PDB file of C-alpha atoms in Angstrom:
ATOM      1  CA  MET R   1      16.914 -24.320  -1.284  1.00 96.00           C
ATOM      2  CA  LYS R   2      15.042 -26.270   1.436  1.00 97.00           C
ATOM      3  CA  ILE R   3      13.066 -24.137   3.818  1.00 98.00           C
ATOM      4  CA  GLN R   4      11.623 -25.225   7.293  1.00 98.00           C
ATOM      5  CA  LYS R   5       9.292 -23.031   9.461  1.00 98.00           C
ATOM      6  CA  LEU R   6      10.633 -23.254  13.156  1.00 98.00           C
ATOM      7  CA  ASN R   7       8.713 -21.876  16.184  1.00 98.00           C
ATOM      8  CA  TRP R   8       7.146 -18.536  15.954  1.00 98.00           C
ATOM      9  CA  ALA R   9       9.375 -16.226  13.645  1.00 98.00           C
ATOM     10  CA  GLY R  10      12.111 -18.906  13.278  1.00 98.00           C
ATOM     11  CA  VAL R  11      13.187 -20.294   9.665  1.00 98.00           C
ATOM     12  CA  LYS R  12      15.832 -22.502   8.519  1.00 98.00           C
ATOM     13  CA  LEU R  13      17.375 -22.377   5.240  1.00 98.00           C
ATOM     14  CA  LEU R  14      19.343 -25.278   3.629  1.00 98.00           C
ATOM     15  CA  ILE R  15      21.271 -23.804   0.885  1.00 97.00           C
ATOM     16  CA  SER R  16      24.199 -25.448  -1.267  1.00 95.00           C
ATOM     17  CA  GLY R  17      25.095 -27.642   1.558  1.00 97.00           C
ATOM     18  CA  LYS R  18      24.758 -24.698   4.411  1.00 98.00           C
ATOM     19  CA  THR R  19      22.318 -24.354   7.193  1.00 98.00           C
ATOM     20  CA  ILE R  20      20.916 -21.043   8.044  1.00 98.00           C
ATOM     21  CA  LEU R  21      18.815 -19.991  11.058  1.00 98.00           C
ATOM     22  CA  ILE R  22      16.844 -16.847  11.221  1.00 98.00           C
ATOM     23  CA  ASP R  23      15.272 -15.773  14.580  1.00 98.00           C
ATOM     24  CA  ALA R  24      15.462 -19.383  15.798  1.00 98.00           C
ATOM     25  CA  VAL R  25      14.143 -19.727  19.369  1.00 98.00           C
ATOM     26  CA  GLU R  26      13.555 -22.752  21.406  1.00 97.00           C
ATOM     27  CA  ASP R  27      13.321 -21.083  24.979  1.00 96.00           C
ATOM     28  CA  PHE R  28      10.552 -18.458  25.468  1.00 97.00           C
ATOM     29  CA  SER R  29      10.562 -18.594  29.231  1.00 96.00           C
ATOM     30  CA  ALA R  30      12.059 -15.083  29.663  1.00 95.00           C
ATOM     31  CA  TYR R  31       8.820 -13.667  28.112  1.00 96.00           C
ATOM     32  CA  LYS R  32       6.487 -15.841  30.012  1.00 95.00           C
ATOM     33  CA  PRO R  33       5.073 -12.984  32.062  1.00 94.00           C
ATOM     34  CA  VAL R  34       3.821 -11.067  29.259  1.00 95.00           C
ATOM     35  CA  LEU R  35       3.274 -13.799  26.416  1.00 96.00           C
ATOM     36  CA  GLY R  36       2.054 -16.673  28.685  1.00 96.00           C
ATOM     37  CA  GLN R  37       2.542 -20.067  28.021  1.00 96.00           C
ATOM     38  CA  PRO R  38       2.659 -21.379  24.285  1.00 97.00           C
ATOM     39  CA  LYS R  39      -0.510 -22.459  23.065  1.00 96.00           C
ATOM     40  CA  VAL R  40       0.882 -25.372  21.161  1.00 95.00           C
ATOM     41  CA  ASP R  41       3.800 -27.642  21.567  1.00 96.00           C
ATOM     42  CA  LEU R  42       6.998 -25.920  20.659  1.00 98.00           C
ATOM     43  CA  VAL R  43       9.434 -27.695  17.964  1.00 97.00           C
ATOM     44  CA  SER R  44      12.513 -29.089  19.243  1.00 97.00           C
ATOM     45  CA  PHE R  45      15.359 -28.762  16.568  1.00 97.00           C
ATOM     46  CA  SER R  46      18.563 -27.685  18.556  1.00 97.00           C
ATOM     47  CA  ASP R  47      19.895 -31.126  19.196  1.00 97.00           C
ATOM     48  CA  ASP R  48      20.389 -32.061  15.503  1.00 95.00           C
ATOM     49  CA  THR R  49      21.007 -28.867  14.269  1.00 97.00           C
ATOM     50  CA  LYS R  50      24.347 -27.235  13.325  1.00 97.00           C
ATOM     51  CA  ALA R  51      24.423 -23.999  11.546  1.00 98.00           C
ATOM     52  CA  ASP R  52      26.867 -22.473   9.412  1.00 97.00           C
ATOM     53  CA  TYR R  53      25.187 -18.832   9.664  1.00 98.00           C
ATOM     54  CA  ILE R  54      22.775 -17.533  12.251  1.00 97.00           C
ATOM     55  CA  ILE R  55      20.823 -14.427  11.815  1.00 98.00           C
ATOM     56  CA  PHE R  56      18.297 -12.669  14.049  1.00 97.00           C
ATOM     57  CA  THR R  57      16.218  -9.485  13.251  1.00 98.00           C
ATOM     58  CA  HIS R  58      16.489  -7.830  16.719  1.00 98.00           C
ATOM     59  CA  LEU R  59      17.241  -8.739  20.405  1.00 95.00           C
ATOM     60  CA  HIS R  60      13.769  -9.494  21.653  1.00 97.00           C
ATOM     61  CA  PHE R  61      13.988 -12.783  23.463  1.00 95.00           C
ATOM     62  CA  ASP R  62      11.177 -14.412  21.204  1.00 98.00           C
ATOM     63  CA  HIS R  63      13.612 -13.722  18.211  1.00 98.00           C
ATOM     64  CA  PHE R  64      16.942 -14.084  19.906  1.00 96.00           C
ATOM     65  CA  ASP R  65      18.082 -17.041  21.804  1.00 94.00           C
ATOM     66  CA  GLU R  66      21.761 -16.768  22.995  1.00 91.00           C
ATOM     67  CA  LYS R  67      21.983 -20.251  24.549  1.00 93.00           C
ATOM     68  CA  LEU R  68      20.508 -21.673  21.173  1.00 95.00           C
ATOM     69  CA  ILE R  69      23.317 -19.656  19.172  1.00 94.00           C
ATOM     70  CA  ALA R  70      26.031 -21.292  21.434  1.00 92.00           C
ATOM     71  CA  LYS R  71      24.464 -24.638  21.094  1.00 95.00           C
ATOM     72  CA  CYS R  72      23.797 -24.603  17.335  1.00 97.00           C
ATOM     73  CA  LEU R  73      26.644 -22.368  15.594  1.00 96.00           C
ATOM     74  CA  LYS R  74      29.550 -24.545  14.198  1.00 96.00           C
ATOM     75  CA  PRO R  75      32.725 -23.579  15.637  1.00 93.00           C
ATOM     76  CA  ASP R  76      33.418 -21.905  12.166  1.00 94.00           C
ATOM     77  CA  GLY R  77      30.020 -20.518  11.617  1.00 95.00           C
ATOM     78  CA  LYS R  78      29.276 -16.932  11.481  1.00 95.00           C
ATOM     79  CA  LEU R  79      26.800 -14.573  12.971  1.00 95.00           C
ATOM     80  CA  LEU R  80      25.457 -11.950  10.697  1.00 97.00           C
ATOM     81  CA  ILE R  81      24.179  -9.089  12.851  1.00 97.00           C
ATOM     82  CA  TYR R  82      22.665  -5.411  11.607  1.00 98.00           C
ATOM     83  CA  ALA R  83      25.477  -3.046  12.532  1.00 98.00           C
ATOM     84  CA  ALA R  84      23.215  -1.065  14.553  1.00 97.00           C
ATOM     85  CA  LEU R  85      22.911  -3.530  17.220  1.00 96.00           C
ATOM     86  CA  LYS R  86      26.772  -4.034  17.885  1.00 94.00           C
ATOM     87  CA  PRO R  87      26.705  -1.906  21.121  1.00 90.00           C
ATOM     88  CA  LEU R  88      23.989  -4.243  22.369  1.00 89.00           C
ATOM     89  CA  VAL R  89      25.520  -7.738  21.394  1.00 88.00           C
ATOM     90  CA  ASP R  90      29.149  -7.002  22.312  1.00 84.00           C
ATOM     91  CA  ASN R  91      28.563  -7.739  25.985  1.00 77.00           C
ATOM     92  CA  LEU R  92      26.344 -11.043  24.968  1.00 74.00           C
ATOM     93  CA  ARG R  93      28.339 -12.727  22.337  1.00 64.00           C
ATOM     94  CA  ALA R  94      31.035 -15.150  23.426  1.00 65.00           C
ATOM     95  CA  ASN R  95      33.824 -16.407  20.836  1.00 71.00           C
ATOM     96  CA  PHE R  96      31.432 -16.105  18.013  1.00 81.00           C
ATOM     97  CA  ASP R  97      32.775 -15.027  14.558  1.00 84.00           C
ATOM     98  CA  ALA R  98      30.325 -11.986  14.075  1.00 91.00           C
ATOM     99  CA  ILE R  99      30.006 -10.012  10.857  1.00 95.00           C
ATOM    100  CA  PHE R 100      28.323  -6.536  11.058  1.00 96.00           C
ATOM    101  CA  LEU R 101      26.375  -5.137   8.240  1.00 98.00           C
ATOM    102  CA  GLU R 102      24.871  -1.937   7.527  1.00 98.00           C
ATOM    103  CA  LEU R 103      21.564  -1.696   6.111  1.00 98.00           C
ATOM    104  CA  GLU R 104      21.504  -2.610   2.178  1.00 98.00           C
ATOM    105  CA  GLU R 105      24.972  -3.755   2.613  1.00 98.00           C
ATOM    106  CA  THR R 106      25.494  -7.411   1.084  1.00 98.00           C
ATOM    107  CA  TYR R 107      27.747 -10.136   2.438  1.00 98.00           C
ATOM    108  CA  ALA R 108      28.086 -13.079  -0.005  1.00 98.00           C
ATOM    109  CA  GLU R 109      29.937 -16.282   0.714  1.00 96.00           C
ATOM    110  CA  ASP R 110      29.572 -20.048  -0.345  1.00 94.00           C
ATOM    111  CA  GLY R 111      26.979 -18.823  -3.171  1.00 96.00           C
ATOM    112  CA  ILE R 112      24.838 -17.182  -0.741  1.00 98.00           C
ATOM    113  CA  SER R 113      24.131 -13.559  -0.120  1.00 98.00           C
ATOM    114  CA  PHE R 114      22.738 -11.957   3.018  1.00 98.00           C
ATOM    115  CA  LYS R 115      21.416  -8.363   3.318  1.00 98.00           C
ATOM    116  CA  PRO R 116      19.903  -6.315   6.125  1.00 98.00           C
ATOM    117  CA  VAL R 117      17.109  -4.077   5.078  1.00 98.00           C
ATOM    118  CA  PHE R 118      14.872  -1.353   6.739  1.00 98.00           C
ATOM    119  CA  ALA R 119      12.165  -2.564   9.286  1.00 98.00           C
ATOM    120  CA  MET R 120      10.335  -0.609  12.227  1.00 98.00           C
ATOM    121  CA  ASP R 121       9.953  -2.345  15.581  1.00 98.00           C
ATOM    122  CA  GLY R 122       6.762  -1.850  17.153  1.00 97.00           C
ATOM    123  CA  ILE R 123       8.093  -0.423  20.378  1.00 96.00           C
ATOM    124  CA  GLY R 124      10.990   1.580  19.139  1.00 96.00           C
ATOM    125  CA  ASP R 125      13.771  -0.749  19.519  1.00 97.00           C
ATOM    126  CA  ILE R 126      16.551  -1.424  16.954  1.00 98.00           C
ATOM    127  CA  GLN R 127      15.408  -4.168  14.223  1.00 98.00           C
ATOM    128  CA  SER R 128      16.162  -4.933  10.672  1.00 98.00           C
ATOM    129  CA  SER R 129      14.492  -7.444   7.934  1.00 98.00           C
ATOM    130  CA  TRP R 130      16.845  -9.666   6.019  1.00 99.00           C
ATOM    131  CA  ILE R 131      16.896 -10.861   2.596  1.00 98.00           C
ATOM    132  CA  VAL R 132      18.758 -14.109   1.706  1.00 98.00           C
ATOM    133  CA  GLU R 133      19.419 -15.638  -1.654  1.00 98.00           C
ATOM    134  CA  GLY R 134      20.911 -18.643  -2.823  1.00 98.00           C
ATOM    135  CA  GLU R 135      20.404 -21.495  -5.475  1.00 96.00           C
ATOM    136  CA  GLY R 136      18.152 -19.144  -7.379  1.00 96.00           C
ATOM    137  CA  THR R 137      15.818 -18.663  -4.572  1.00 97.00           C
ATOM    138  CA  LYS R 138      15.309 -15.254  -2.532  1.00 98.00           C
ATOM    139  CA  VAL R 139      13.880 -15.125   0.733  1.00 98.00           C
ATOM    140  CA  PHE R 140      12.592 -12.064   2.781  1.00 98.00           C
ATOM    141  CA  HIS R 141      12.309 -12.314   6.667  1.00 99.00           C
ATOM    142  CA  GLY R 142      10.445  -9.572   8.442  1.00 98.00           C
ATOM    143  CA  GLY R 143      11.093 -10.261  11.952  1.00 98.00           C
ATOM    144  CA  ASP R 144       8.218  -8.676  13.879  1.00 98.00           C
ATOM    145  CA  THR R 145       8.152  -5.524  11.833  1.00 98.00           C
ATOM    146  CA  MET R 146       5.158  -3.080  11.973  1.00 98.00           C
ATOM    147  CA  TRP R 147       3.736  -1.327   8.963  1.00 98.00           C
ATOM    148  CA  HIS R 148       5.992   1.121   7.540  1.00 98.00           C
ATOM    149  CA  ASN R 149       6.424   3.218   4.344  1.00 97.00           C
ATOM    150  CA  GLN R 150       9.625   1.395   2.938  1.00 98.00           C
ATOM    151  CA  PHE R 151       7.678  -1.613   1.580  1.00 98.00           C
ATOM    152  CA  TRP R 152       7.436   0.233  -1.803  1.00 98.00           C
ATOM    153  CA  ARG R 153      11.046   0.895  -1.922  1.00 98.00           C
ATOM    154  CA  LEU R 154      12.210  -2.493  -0.784  1.00 98.00           C
ATOM    155  CA  GLY R 155      10.069  -4.166  -3.401  1.00 98.00           C
ATOM    156  CA  LYS R 156      11.409  -1.965  -6.235  1.00 98.00           C
ATOM    157  CA  GLU R 157      15.080  -2.272  -5.236  1.00 98.00           C
ATOM    158  CA  ASN R 158      15.158  -6.158  -4.426  1.00 98.00           C
ATOM    159  CA  LYS R 159      13.694  -7.796  -7.497  1.00 97.00           C
ATOM    160  CA  GLY R 160      12.600 -11.483  -7.499  1.00 98.00           C
ATOM    161  CA  ILE R 161      11.604 -12.103  -3.764  1.00 98.00           C
ATOM    162  CA  ASP R 162      10.181 -15.800  -3.917  1.00 98.00           C
ATOM    163  CA  TYR R 163       8.999 -15.856  -0.222  1.00 98.00           C
ATOM    164  CA  ALA R 164       8.322 -13.333   2.186  1.00 98.00           C
ATOM    165  CA  PHE R 165       8.023 -14.433   5.646  1.00 98.00           C
ATOM    166  CA  LEU R 166       6.092 -11.798   7.654  1.00 98.00           C
ATOM    167  CA  PRO R 167       4.532 -11.319  11.086  1.00 98.00           C
ATOM    168  CA  ALA R 168       0.721 -11.725  10.997  1.00 98.00           C
ATOM    169  CA  ASN R 169      -0.836 -11.227  14.583  1.00 98.00           C
ATOM    170  CA  GLY R 170      -1.460  -7.549  14.525  1.00 98.00           C
ATOM    171  CA  VAL R 171      -0.568  -7.582  18.361  1.00 98.00           C
ATOM    172  CA  THR R 172      -1.488  -4.786  20.696  1.00 98.00           C
ATOM    173  CA  VAL R 173       1.146  -4.768  23.631  1.00 98.00           C
ATOM    174  CA  ASN R 174       0.682  -3.252  26.985  1.00 97.00           C
ATOM    175  CA  PHE R 175       4.179  -2.963  28.491  1.00 95.00           C
ATOM    176  CA  THR R 176       3.701  -0.070  31.151  1.00 94.00           C
ATOM    177  CA  MET R 177       5.480  -2.333  33.612  1.00 91.00           C
ATOM    178  CA  ILE R 178       8.732  -1.431  31.667  1.00 91.00           C
ATOM    179  CA  GLY R 179       7.725   2.218  31.260  1.00 94.00           C
ATOM    180  CA  LEU R 180       5.892   2.114  27.853  1.00 94.00           C
ATOM    181  CA  GLU R 181       2.730   4.098  27.500  1.00 95.00           C
ATOM    182  CA  TYR R 182      -0.011   2.112  26.177  1.00 95.00           C
ATOM    183  CA  SER R 183      -0.971   2.495  22.802  1.00 96.00           C
ATOM    184  CA  PRO R 184      -3.793   0.702  20.706  1.00 96.00           C
ATOM    185  CA  VAL R 185      -1.854   0.620  17.456  1.00 97.00           C
ATOM    186  CA  VAL R 186      -0.808  -2.820  16.497  1.00 98.00           C
ATOM    187  CA  ALA R 187       2.991  -3.470  17.048  1.00 98.00           C
ATOM    188  CA  SER R 188       3.430  -6.049  14.219  1.00 98.00           C
ATOM    189  CA  LEU R 189       1.911  -6.594  10.879  1.00 98.00           C
ATOM    190  CA  SER R 190      -1.765  -7.918  10.890  1.00 98.00           C
ATOM    191  CA  ILE R 191      -2.773 -10.463   8.626  1.00 98.00           C
ATOM    192  CA  GLN R 192      -4.268  -7.700   6.091  1.00 98.00           C
ATOM    193  CA  GLN R 193      -1.015  -5.734   6.355  1.00 98.00           C
ATOM    194  CA  ALA R 194       1.074  -8.799   5.746  1.00 98.00           C
ATOM    195  CA  PHE R 195      -0.869  -9.345   2.529  1.00 98.00           C
ATOM    196  CA  VAL R 196      -0.290  -5.791   1.352  1.00 98.00           C
ATOM    197  CA  ALA R 197       3.376  -5.638   2.368  1.00 98.00           C
ATOM    198  CA  ALA R 198       3.968  -8.981   0.498  1.00 98.00           C
ATOM    199  CA  LYS R 199       2.213  -7.441  -2.739  1.00 98.00           C
ATOM    200  CA  LEU R 200       4.437  -4.284  -2.280  1.00 98.00           C
ATOM    201  CA  LEU R 201       7.530  -6.499  -1.948  1.00 98.00           C
ATOM    202  CA  HIS R 202       6.426  -8.410  -5.206  1.00 98.00           C
ATOM    203  CA  ALA R 203       6.759 -11.599  -3.332  1.00 98.00           C
ATOM    204  CA  LYS R 204       5.512 -14.667  -5.192  1.00 98.00           C
ATOM    205  CA  CYS R 205       4.318 -16.180  -1.968  1.00 98.00           C
ATOM    206  CA  LEU R 206       3.633 -14.955   1.540  1.00 98.00           C
ATOM    207  CA  ILE R 207       4.297 -17.109   4.338  1.00 98.00           C
ATOM    208  CA  PRO R 208       2.696 -15.591   7.531  1.00 98.00           C
ATOM    209  CA  MET R 209       4.689 -16.188  10.834  1.00 98.00           C
ATOM    210  CA  HIS R 210       4.622 -14.768  14.387  1.00 98.00           C
ATOM    211  CA  TYR R 211       0.884 -15.640  15.216  1.00 98.00           C
ATOM    212  CA  GLY R 212      -1.058 -18.234  16.852  1.00 97.00           C
ATOM    213  CA  LEU R 213       1.448 -19.326  19.617  1.00 98.00           C
ATOM    214  CA  PHE R 214       1.005 -16.661  22.398  1.00 98.00           C
ATOM    215  CA  GLU R 215      -1.682 -14.623  23.935  1.00 98.00           C
ATOM    216  CA  ARG R 216      -2.009 -13.183  27.308  1.00 97.00           C
ATOM    217  CA  ALA R 217      -4.381 -10.304  28.078  1.00 97.00           C
ATOM    218  CA  PRO R 218      -3.967  -7.533  28.680  1.00 96.00           C
ATOM    219  CA  TYR R 219      -0.214  -7.627  27.974  1.00 97.00           C
ATOM    220  CA  TYR R 220      -0.138  -9.290  24.724  1.00 98.00           C
ATOM    221  CA  VAL R 221      -3.348  -9.189  22.771  1.00 98.00           C
ATOM    222  CA  PRO R 222      -3.136 -10.488  19.026  1.00 98.00           C
ATOM    223  CA  THR R 223      -5.571  -9.761  16.157  1.00 98.00           C
ATOM    224  CA  ASN R 224      -6.387 -13.390  15.348  1.00 96.00           C
ATOM    225  CA  PHE R 225      -7.495 -14.579  11.782  1.00 97.00           C
ATOM    226  CA  GLY R 226      -8.947 -17.485  10.114  1.00 97.00           C
ATOM    227  CA  THR R 227      -9.445 -19.257   6.499  1.00 96.00           C
ATOM    228  CA  GLN R 228     -12.033 -16.537   5.583  1.00 98.00           C
ATOM    229  CA  ASP R 229      -9.637 -13.718   6.263  1.00 98.00           C
ATOM    230  CA  LEU R 230      -6.888 -15.558   4.224  1.00 98.00           C
ATOM    231  CA  VAL R 231      -9.124 -16.194   1.398  1.00 98.00           C
ATOM    232  CA  GLU R 232     -10.530 -12.575   1.305  1.00 98.00           C
ATOM    233  CA  TRP R 233      -7.099 -10.840   1.484  1.00 98.00           C
ATOM    234  CA  SER R 234      -5.510 -13.217  -0.877  1.00 98.00           C
ATOM    235  CA  LYS R 235      -8.082 -12.413  -3.412  1.00 98.00           C
ATOM    236  CA  LYS R 236      -8.226  -8.678  -2.771  1.00 98.00           C
ATOM    237  CA  MET R 237      -4.504  -8.222  -3.072  1.00 98.00           C
ATOM    238  CA  GLU R 238      -3.959 -11.021  -5.723  1.00 98.00           C
ATOM    239  CA  GLN R 239      -1.323 -12.510  -3.571  1.00 98.00           C
ATOM    240  CA  ARG R 240      -0.581 -16.277  -3.044  1.00 98.00           C
ATOM    241  CA  TYR R 241       0.029 -17.513   0.314  1.00 98.00           C
ATOM    242  CA  LEU R 242       0.970 -20.553   2.160  1.00 98.00           C
ATOM    243  CA  LEU R 243       0.419 -21.652   5.652  1.00 97.00           C
ATOM    244  CA  LEU R 244       3.420 -23.399   6.846  1.00 97.00           C
ATOM    245  CA  GLU R 245       3.047 -25.240  10.394  1.00 96.00           C
ATOM    246  CA  ASP R 246       5.974 -25.060  12.849  1.00 97.00           C
ATOM    247  CA  GLY R 247       8.389 -27.714  12.179  1.00 97.00           C
ATOM    248  CA  ARG R 248       7.389 -28.494   8.558  1.00 97.00           C
ATOM    249  CA  TYR R 249       9.448 -28.132   5.493  1.00 97.00           C
ATOM    250  CA  LEU R 250       8.218 -26.438   2.308  1.00 95.00           C
ATOM    251  CA  GLU R 251       7.435 -29.355   0.009  1.00 93.00           C
ATOM    252  CA  ALA R 252       8.559 -29.464  -3.444  1.00 86.00           C
ATOM    253  CA  GLU R 253       5.004 -29.346  -5.052  1.00 87.00           C
ATOM    254  CA  GLU R 254       4.483 -26.133  -3.026  1.00 92.00           C
ATOM    255  CA  MET R 255       7.646 -24.055  -4.203  1.00 90.00           C
ATOM    256  CA  VAL R 256       6.941 -21.354  -6.388  1.00 92.00           C
ATOM    257  CA  GLU R 257       8.313 -21.060  -9.971  1.00 84.00           C
TER     258      GLU R 257
END
């Protein structure tokens, strides 16, 4: 398996000659009023990416890019979608081959297995995490989940997770403009929570994502972290981690055994 970190929460997996995109987004402009401008240059990948499978954890436009799906999904490619999202995506998708899966339901093809599992969205929208396995490697992708009480169970029931891609910006959101009352409780995992979640998932390696790209007070205020926080929480939780910059592939010497 080859693993590439894309923008924000995007991940590309190359498994058994197949290309899988998870939460892959190039165009964040729809959320500019609340997220602001990207703080660093975005990675461009759609021109040379043709995907056999595309997965998204939920329909927020920083995780779901319909134009990119139309551009990158192969004619015989498949969308894998959490079944609870079906009423919302039926009006969006064009002539895509979509497979809807219930939580804990596994779809296997081409020597690769896909399974949506429980997640909790920070503002109450429908969301799932995903577990993808192939070529002896298992990847957990947490979308932008907030802390919840199912990490213990997920770790016990899904043995052998190699990499846990988890959000780490512990963001406070102020979306009163769309009718949500303000809450100071973080709407995605903080770096501390990401380390704890990775430990409960028994992941060999935490790869933080969903951090560092957006910040716009008072609407979107992340809890930033630095090297000292990473070292402290890695030691405290006895949890390995790796920072993978947007656009970079996981190198062979960085792979877990």
